[in-house]
Amino acid sequence: MSTHRYHQHFTVSWDQLHRDVRELCHRLIERDFKGIIAITRGGLIPAALIARELNVRLIDTVCIKSYDHMDQGGLEVMKGVDHEGEGWLLVDDLVDTGRTAKTVREMLPKAHFVTIYAKPEGKPLVDQYLTEVAQDCWIQFPWDMGVAYVEPLVDQAKR
């Protein structure tokens, strides 16, 4: 898959991400989890925020690589876990095509799988998500962005 499949962009700020995670946590608050499993890298920050909001102290990771920036390539499982996920909350930032989700579902069939954002192809694979986005939308997460100086318009016009 290539960058040509993205026709829309959605930028998520740190504030928006935090608000979205808190809203998802409101929907999870009645449940009791043994721990959280973050799908790295995207699930790390949402998992940490969820752990804080739900007061969960045990956090593990499943490490899977499938993207090189905007290009989705082969799926590589770099680290798994040694259980089926019963009583655990499985967290990722986004479910997109469902390739990663299918792999973690096979590894952890008994985990409760949540994402903050879900695209149509992947959303049937998660138990809960907060916001649906279009399949052709690239989500720009705050950990992939930096703050940079922008020259004033008047100075740009003088060149």
mmCIF file with all atom_site columns, C-alpha atoms in Angstrom:
data_model
loop_
_atom_site.group_PDB
_atom_site.id
_atom_site.type_symbol
_atom_site.label_atom_id
_atom_site.label_alt_id
_atom_site.label_comp_id
_atom_site.label_asym_id
_atom_site.label_entity_id
_atom_site.label_seq_id
_atom_site.pdbx_PDB_ins_code
_atom_site.Cartn_x
_atom_site.Cartn_y
_atom_site.Cartn_z
_atom_site.occupancy
_atom_site.B_iso_or_equiv
_atom_site.pdbx_formal_charge
_atom_site.auth_seq_id
_atom_site.auth_comp_id
_atom_site.auth_asym_id
_atom_site.auth_atom_id
_atom_site.pdbx_PDB_model_num
ATOM 1   C CA . MET A 1 1   ? 0.000   0.000   0.000  1.00 0.00 ? 1   MET A CA 1
ATOM 2   C CA . SER A 1 2   ? 1.212   3.471   -0.658 1.00 0.00 ? 2   SER A CA 1
ATOM 3   C CA . THR A 1 3   ? 0.629   7.090   0.178  1.00 0.00 ? 3   THR A CA 1
ATOM 4   C CA . HIS A 1 4   ? -1.652  7.370   -2.886 1.00 0.00 ? 4   HIS A CA 1
ATOM 5   C CA . ARG A 1 5   ? -4.550  5.865   -0.945 1.00 0.00 ? 5   ARG A CA 1
ATOM 6   C CA . TYR A 1 6   ? -4.763  8.881   1.383  1.00 0.00 ? 6   TYR A CA 1
ATOM 7   C CA . HIS A 1 7   ? -6.901  11.763  0.114  1.00 0.00 ? 7   HIS A CA 1
ATOM 8   C CA . GLN A 1 8   ? -7.717  13.339  3.469  1.00 0.00 ? 8   GLN A CA 1
ATOM 9   C CA . HIS A 1 9   ? -5.678  14.284  6.529  1.00 0.00 ? 9   HIS A CA 1
ATOM 10  C CA . PHE A 1 10  ? -6.789  14.502  10.144 1.00 0.00 ? 10  PHE A CA 1
ATOM 11  C CA . THR A 1 11  ? -4.402  16.129  12.617 1.00 0.00 ? 11  THR A CA 1
ATOM 12  C CA . VAL A 1 12  ? -4.762  15.145  16.257 1.00 0.00 ? 12  VAL A CA 1
ATOM 13  C CA . SER A 1 13  ? -3.302  17.535  18.836 1.00 0.00 ? 13  SER A CA 1
ATOM 14  C CA . TRP A 1 14  ? -2.059  16.449  22.260 1.00 0.00 ? 14  TRP A CA 1
ATOM 15  C CA . ASP A 1 15  ? -5.121  18.096  23.825 1.00 0.00 ? 15  ASP A CA 1
ATOM 16  C CA . GLN A 1 16  ? -7.511  16.328  21.451 1.00 0.00 ? 16  GLN A CA 1
ATOM 17  C CA . LEU A 1 17  ? -5.843  12.975  22.049 1.00 0.00 ? 17  LEU A CA 1
ATOM 18  C CA . HIS A 1 18  ? -6.118  13.422  25.814 1.00 0.00 ? 18  HIS A CA 1
ATOM 19  C CA . ARG A 1 19  ? -9.814  14.401  25.558 1.00 0.00 ? 19  ARG A CA 1
ATOM 20  C CA . ASP A 1 20  ? -10.518 11.406  23.294 1.00 0.00 ? 20  ASP A CA 1
ATOM 21  C CA . VAL A 1 21  ? -8.746  8.978   25.627 1.00 0.00 ? 21  VAL A CA 1
ATOM 22  C CA . ARG A 1 22  ? -10.654 10.317  28.629 1.00 0.00 ? 22  ARG A CA 1
ATOM 23  C CA . GLU A 1 23  ? -13.946 9.910   26.751 1.00 0.00 ? 23  GLU A CA 1
ATOM 24  C CA . LEU A 1 24  ? -13.071 6.309   25.908 1.00 0.00 ? 24  LEU A CA 1
ATOM 25  C CA . CYS A 1 25  ? -12.174 5.729   29.565 1.00 0.00 ? 25  CYS A CA 1
ATOM 26  C CA . HIS A 1 26  ? -15.634 6.911   30.634 1.00 0.00 ? 26  HIS A CA 1
ATOM 27  C CA . ARG A 1 27  ? -16.964 3.981   28.605 1.00 0.00 ? 27  ARG A CA 1
ATOM 28  C CA . LEU A 1 28  ? -14.529 1.540   30.246 1.00 0.00 ? 28  LEU A CA 1
ATOM 29  C CA . ILE A 1 29  ? -14.721 2.710   33.854 1.00 0.00 ? 29  ILE A CA 1
ATOM 30  C CA . GLU A 1 30  ? -17.148 0.003   35.019 1.00 0.00 ? 30  GLU A CA 1
ATOM 31  C CA . ARG A 1 31  ? -14.813 -2.782  33.872 1.00 0.00 ? 31  ARG A CA 1
ATOM 32  C CA . ASP A 1 32  ? -11.984 -4.241  35.924 1.00 0.00 ? 32  ASP A CA 1
ATOM 33  C CA . PHE A 1 33  ? -8.814  -5.134  34.004 1.00 0.00 ? 33  PHE A CA 1
ATOM 34  C CA . LYS A 1 34  ? -5.805  -7.167  35.180 1.00 0.00 ? 34  LYS A CA 1
ATOM 35  C CA . GLY A 1 35  ? -3.596  -4.982  33.049 1.00 0.00 ? 35  GLY A CA 1
ATOM 36  C CA . ILE A 1 36  ? -3.132  -3.225  29.735 1.00 0.00 ? 36  ILE A CA 1
ATOM 37  C CA . ILE A 1 37  ? -1.346  -4.442  26.644 1.00 0.00 ? 37  ILE A CA 1
ATOM 38  C CA . ALA A 1 38  ? -0.222  -1.642  24.331 1.00 0.00 ? 38  ALA A CA 1
ATOM 39  C CA . ILE A 1 39  ? 0.336   -2.340  20.650 1.00 0.00 ? 39  ILE A CA 1
ATOM 40  C CA . THR A 1 40  ? 3.553   -0.489  19.895 1.00 0.00 ? 40  THR A CA 1
ATOM 41  C CA . ARG A 1 41  ? 4.288   2.099   18.887 1.00 0.00 ? 41  ARG A CA 1
ATOM 42  C CA . GLY A 1 42  ? 0.960   3.841   18.380 1.00 0.00 ? 42  GLY A CA 1
ATOM 43  C CA . GLY A 1 43  ? -0.736  2.288   21.393 1.00 0.00 ? 43  GLY A CA 1
ATOM 44  C CA . LEU A 1 44  ? 1.930   3.311   23.916 1.00 0.00 ? 44  LEU A CA 1
ATOM 45  C CA . ILE A 1 45  ? 0.744   6.817   24.703 1.00 0.00 ? 45  ILE A CA 1
ATOM 46  C CA . PRO A 1 46  ? -2.993  5.995   24.698 1.00 0.00 ? 46  PRO A CA 1
ATOM 47  C CA . ALA A 1 47  ? -2.236  2.995   26.947 1.00 0.00 ? 47  ALA A CA 1
ATOM 48  C CA . ALA A 1 48  ? -0.331  5.191   29.417 1.00 0.00 ? 48  ALA A CA 1
ATOM 49  C CA . LEU A 1 49  ? -3.186  7.699   29.530 1.00 0.00 ? 49  LEU A CA 1
ATOM 50  C CA . ILE A 1 50  ? -5.771  4.933   29.951 1.00 0.00 ? 50  ILE A CA 1
ATOM 51  C CA . ALA A 1 51  ? -3.675  3.345   32.699 1.00 0.00 ? 51  ALA A CA 1
ATOM 52  C CA . ARG A 1 52  ? -3.701  6.641   34.570 1.00 0.00 ? 52  ARG A CA 1
ATOM 53  C CA . GLU A 1 53  ? -7.440  7.225   34.146 1.00 0.00 ? 53  GLU A CA 1
ATOM 54  C CA . LEU A 1 54  ? -8.420  3.657   35.102 1.00 0.00 ? 54  LEU A CA 1
ATOM 55  C CA . ASN A 1 55  ? -5.697  3.310   37.754 1.00 0.00 ? 55  ASN A CA 1
ATOM 56  C CA . VAL A 1 56  ? -4.161  0.243   36.104 1.00 0.00 ? 56  VAL A CA 1
ATOM 57  C CA . ARG A 1 57  ? -0.541  -0.376  37.120 1.00 0.00 ? 57  ARG A CA 1
ATOM 58  C CA . LEU A 1 58  ? 0.375   -3.428  35.021 1.00 0.00 ? 58  LEU A CA 1
ATOM 59  C CA . ILE A 1 59  ? 1.280   -2.605  31.415 1.00 0.00 ? 59  ILE A CA 1
ATOM 60  C CA . ASP A 1 60  ? 2.796   -4.912  28.794 1.00 0.00 ? 60  ASP A CA 1
ATOM 61  C CA . THR A 1 61  ? 3.433   -4.541  25.077 1.00 0.00 ? 61  THR A CA 1
ATOM 62  C CA . VAL A 1 62  ? 2.924   -6.412  21.856 1.00 0.00 ? 62  VAL A CA 1
ATOM 63  C CA . CYS A 1 63  ? 5.446   -5.095  19.351 1.00 0.00 ? 63  CYS A CA 1
ATOM 64  C CA . ILE A 1 64  ? 4.385   -5.202  15.704 1.00 0.00 ? 64  ILE A CA 1
ATOM 65  C CA . LYS A 1 65  ? 5.790   -3.325  12.736 1.00 0.00 ? 65  LYS A CA 1
ATOM 66  C CA . SER A 1 66  ? 3.640   -2.811  9.658  1.00 0.00 ? 66  SER A CA 1
ATOM 67  C CA . TYR A 1 67  ? 4.176   0.805   8.562  1.00 0.00 ? 67  TYR A CA 1
ATOM 68  C CA . ASP A 1 68  ? 7.137   2.779   7.319  1.00 0.00 ? 68  ASP A CA 1
ATOM 69  C CA . HIS A 1 69  ? 5.717   6.293   7.677  1.00 0.00 ? 69  HIS A CA 1
ATOM 70  C CA . MET A 1 70  ? 2.646   6.244   5.365  1.00 0.00 ? 70  MET A CA 1
ATOM 71  C CA . ASP A 1 71  ? 3.485   3.023   3.516  1.00 0.00 ? 71  ASP A CA 1
ATOM 72  C CA . GLN A 1 72  ? 2.086   -0.219  4.876  1.00 0.00 ? 72  GLN A CA 1
ATOM 73  C CA . GLY A 1 73  ? 4.383   -3.146  4.259  1.00 0.00 ? 73  GLY A CA 1
ATOM 74  C CA . GLY A 1 74  ? 4.819   -6.624  5.638  1.00 0.00 ? 74  GLY A CA 1
ATOM 75  C CA . LEU A 1 75  ? 3.759   -7.441  9.160  1.00 0.00 ? 75  LEU A CA 1
ATOM 76  C CA . GLU A 1 76  ? 6.546   -8.264  11.616 1.00 0.00 ? 76  GLU A CA 1
ATOM 77  C CA . VAL A 1 77  ? 5.786   -9.442  15.160 1.00 0.00 ? 77  VAL A CA 1
ATOM 78  C CA . MET A 1 78  ? 8.786   -8.381  17.217 1.00 0.00 ? 78  MET A CA 1
ATOM 79  C CA . LYS A 1 79  ? 7.393   -9.279  20.680 1.00 0.00 ? 79  LYS A CA 1
ATOM 80  C CA . GLY A 1 80  ? 4.287   -11.092 21.867 1.00 0.00 ? 80  GLY A CA 1
ATOM 81  C CA . VAL A 1 81  ? 2.912   -12.120 25.261 1.00 0.00 ? 81  VAL A CA 1
ATOM 82  C CA . ASP A 1 82  ? 2.523   -15.557 26.868 1.00 0.00 ? 82  ASP A CA 1
ATOM 83  C CA . HIS A 1 83  ? -1.228  -15.584 27.559 1.00 0.00 ? 83  HIS A CA 1
ATOM 84  C CA . GLU A 1 84  ? -4.521  -15.256 25.666 1.00 0.00 ? 84  GLU A CA 1
ATOM 85  C CA . GLY A 1 85  ? -5.483  -11.899 27.163 1.00 0.00 ? 85  GLY A CA 1
ATOM 86  C CA . GLU A 1 86  ? -8.318  -12.884 29.490 1.00 0.00 ? 86  GLU A CA 1
ATOM 87  C CA . GLY A 1 87  ? -9.048  -9.918  31.744 1.00 0.00 ? 87  GLY A CA 1
ATOM 88  C CA . TRP A 1 88  ? -6.658  -7.648  29.844 1.00 0.00 ? 88  TRP A CA 1
ATOM 89  C CA . LEU A 1 89  ? -7.307  -4.434  27.934 1.00 0.00 ? 89  LEU A CA 1
ATOM 90  C CA . LEU A 1 90  ? -5.593  -4.348  24.534 1.00 0.00 ? 90  LEU A CA 1
ATOM 91  C CA . VAL A 1 91  ? -4.945  -0.778  23.308 1.00 0.00 ? 91  VAL A CA 1
ATOM 92  C CA . ASP A 1 92  ? -3.953  0.769   20.003 1.00 0.00 ? 92  ASP A CA 1
ATOM 93  C CA . ASP A 1 93  ? -4.252  4.279   18.645 1.00 0.00 ? 93  ASP A CA 1
ATOM 94  C CA . LEU A 1 94  ? -5.954  3.259   15.401 1.00 0.00 ? 94  LEU A CA 1
ATOM 95  C CA . VAL A 1 95  ? -7.382  0.275   13.587 1.00 0.00 ? 95  VAL A CA 1
ATOM 96  C CA . ASP A 1 96  ? -6.883  0.874   9.860  1.00 0.00 ? 96  ASP A CA 1
ATOM 97  C CA . THR A 1 97  ? -6.995  -1.994  7.354  1.00 0.00 ? 97  THR A CA 1
ATOM 98  C CA . GLY A 1 98  ? -7.218  -4.568  10.135 1.00 0.00 ? 98  GLY A CA 1
ATOM 99  C CA . ARG A 1 99  ? -3.983  -6.394  9.325  1.00 0.00 ? 99  ARG A CA 1
ATOM 100 C CA . THR A 1 100 ? -2.392  -5.685  12.707 1.00 0.00 ? 100 THR A CA 1
ATOM 101 C CA . ALA A 1 101 ? -5.734  -6.157  14.481 1.00 0.00 ? 101 ALA A CA 1
ATOM 102 C CA . LYS A 1 102 ? -6.188  -9.647  12.986 1.00 0.00 ? 102 LYS A CA 1
ATOM 103 C CA . THR A 1 103 ? -2.731  -10.652 14.161 1.00 0.00 ? 103 THR A CA 1
ATOM 104 C CA . VAL A 1 104 ? -3.235  -9.423  17.737 1.00 0.00 ? 104 VAL A CA 1
ATOM 105 C CA . ARG A 1 105 ? -6.734  -10.957 17.849 1.00 0.00 ? 105 ARG A CA 1
ATOM 106 C CA . GLU A 1 106 ? -5.145  -14.326 17.044 1.00 0.00 ? 106 GLU A CA 1
ATOM 107 C CA . MET A 1 107 ? -2.510  -13.783 19.748 1.00 0.00 ? 107 MET A CA 1
ATOM 108 C CA . LEU A 1 108 ? -4.938  -12.423 22.375 1.00 0.00 ? 108 LEU A CA 1
ATOM 109 C CA . PRO A 1 109 ? -8.439  -13.722 21.562 1.00 0.00 ? 109 PRO A CA 1
ATOM 110 C CA . LYS A 1 110 ? -9.756  -13.105 25.091 1.00 0.00 ? 110 LYS A CA 1
ATOM 111 C CA . ALA A 1 111 ? -8.537  -9.504  25.495 1.00 0.00 ? 111 ALA A CA 1
ATOM 112 C CA . HIS A 1 112 ? -10.902 -6.531  25.316 1.00 0.00 ? 112 HIS A CA 1
ATOM 113 C CA . PHE A 1 113 ? -9.566  -4.616  22.298 1.00 0.00 ? 113 PHE A CA 1
ATOM 114 C CA . VAL A 1 114 ? -10.008 -0.824  22.111 1.00 0.00 ? 114 VAL A CA 1
ATOM 115 C CA . THR A 1 115 ? -8.736  1.889   19.811 1.00 0.00 ? 115 THR A CA 1
ATOM 116 C CA . ILE A 1 116 ? -9.193  5.627   19.865 1.00 0.00 ? 116 ILE A CA 1
ATOM 117 C CA . TYR A 1 117 ? -9.789  5.881   16.117 1.00 0.00 ? 117 TYR A CA 1
ATOM 118 C CA . ALA A 1 118 ? -11.218 3.296   13.705 1.00 0.00 ? 118 ALA A CA 1
ATOM 119 C CA . LYS A 1 119 ? -11.499 3.068   9.934  1.00 0.00 ? 119 LYS A CA 1
ATOM 120 C CA . PRO A 1 120 ? -14.292 1.080   8.264  1.00 0.00 ? 120 PRO A CA 1
ATOM 121 C CA . GLU A 1 121 ? -12.105 -1.868  7.179  1.00 0.00 ? 121 GLU A CA 1
ATOM 122 C CA . GLY A 1 122 ? -10.735 -2.435  10.676 1.00 0.00 ? 122 GLY A CA 1
ATOM 123 C CA . LYS A 1 123 ? -13.543 -1.456  13.037 1.00 0.00 ? 123 LYS A CA 1
ATOM 124 C CA . PRO A 1 124 ? -15.248 -4.905  13.089 1.00 0.00 ? 124 PRO A CA 1
ATOM 125 C CA . LEU A 1 125 ? -12.081 -6.284  14.690 1.00 0.00 ? 125 LEU A CA 1
ATOM 126 C CA . VAL A 1 126 ? -12.152 -4.113  17.833 1.00 0.00 ? 126 VAL A CA 1
ATOM 127 C CA . ASP A 1 127 ? -14.533 -4.313  20.771 1.00 0.00 ? 127 ASP A CA 1
ATOM 128 C CA . GLN A 1 128 ? -14.740 -0.545  21.239 1.00 0.00 ? 128 GLN A CA 1
ATOM 129 C CA . TYR A 1 129 ? -13.486 2.608   19.568 1.00 0.00 ? 129 TYR A CA 1
ATOM 130 C CA . LEU A 1 130 ? -14.238 6.275   20.013 1.00 0.00 ? 130 LEU A CA 1
ATOM 131 C CA . THR A 1 131 ? -14.133 7.972   16.605 1.00 0.00 ? 131 THR A CA 1
ATOM 132 C CA . GLU A 1 132 ? -14.585 6.625   13.105 1.00 0.00 ? 132 GLU A CA 1
ATOM 133 C CA . VAL A 1 133 ? -12.534 8.202   10.324 1.00 0.00 ? 133 VAL A CA 1
ATOM 134 C CA . ALA A 1 134 ? -12.648 7.658   6.571  1.00 0.00 ? 134 ALA A CA 1
ATOM 135 C CA . GLN A 1 135 ? -10.595 4.819   5.106  1.00 0.00 ? 135 GLN A CA 1
ATOM 136 C CA . ASP A 1 136 ? -8.699  7.239   2.843  1.00 0.00 ? 136 ASP A CA 1
ATOM 137 C CA . CYS A 1 137 ? -7.765  9.554   5.723  1.00 0.00 ? 137 CYS A CA 1
ATOM 138 C CA . TRP A 1 138 ? -4.220  9.742   7.095  1.00 0.00 ? 138 TRP A CA 1
ATOM 139 C CA . ILE A 1 139 ? -4.237  10.524  10.813 1.00 0.00 ? 139 ILE A CA 1
ATOM 140 C CA . GLN A 1 140 ? -1.338  12.680  11.915 1.00 0.00 ? 140 GLN A CA 1
ATOM 141 C CA . PHE A 1 141 ? -0.661  11.895  15.570 1.00 0.00 ? 141 PHE A CA 1
ATOM 142 C CA . PRO A 1 142 ? 1.015   14.430  17.864 1.00 0.00 ? 142 PRO A CA 1
ATOM 143 C CA . TRP A 1 143 ? 4.036   12.215  18.566 1.00 0.00 ? 143 TRP A CA 1
ATOM 144 C CA . ASP A 1 144 ? 4.879   12.360  14.840 1.00 0.00 ? 144 ASP A CA 1
ATOM 145 C CA . MET A 1 145 ? 4.859   16.150  14.679 1.00 0.00 ? 145 MET A CA 1
ATOM 146 C CA . GLY A 1 146 ? 7.124   18.891  15.907 1.00 0.00 ? 146 GLY A CA 1
ATOM 147 C CA . VAL A 1 147 ? 6.706   22.563  16.601 1.00 0.00 ? 147 VAL A CA 1
ATOM 148 C CA . ALA A 1 148 ? 8.490   24.767  14.070 1.00 0.00 ? 148 ALA A CA 1
ATOM 149 C CA . TYR A 1 149 ? 8.861   28.460  13.432 1.00 0.00 ? 149 TYR A CA 1
ATOM 150 C CA . VAL A 1 150 ? 6.580   29.841  10.713 1.00 0.00 ? 150 VAL A CA 1
ATOM 151 C CA . GLU A 1 151 ? 7.681   33.032  9.036  1.00 0.00 ? 151 GLU A CA 1
ATOM 152 C CA . PRO A 1 152 ? 5.097   35.873  9.164  1.00 0.00 ? 152 PRO A CA 1
ATOM 153 C CA . LEU A 1 153 ? 3.134   36.322  5.931  1.00 0.00 ? 153 LEU A CA 1
ATOM 154 C CA . VAL A 1 154 ? 4.394   39.856  5.444  1.00 0.00 ? 154 VAL A CA 1
ATOM 155 C CA . ASP A 1 155 ? 7.994   38.637  5.479  1.00 0.00 ? 155 ASP A CA 1
ATOM 156 C CA . GLN A 1 156 ? 7.182   35.835  3.031  1.00 0.00 ? 156 GLN A CA 1
ATOM 157 C CA . ALA A 1 157 ? 5.571   38.352  0.658  1.00 0.00 ? 157 ALA A CA 1
ATOM 158 C CA . LYS A 1 158 ? 8.694   40.563  0.682  1.00 0.00 ? 158 LYS A CA 1
ATOM 159 C CA . ARG A 1 159 ? 10.847  37.813  -0.837 1.00 0.00 ? 159 ARG A CA 1
#
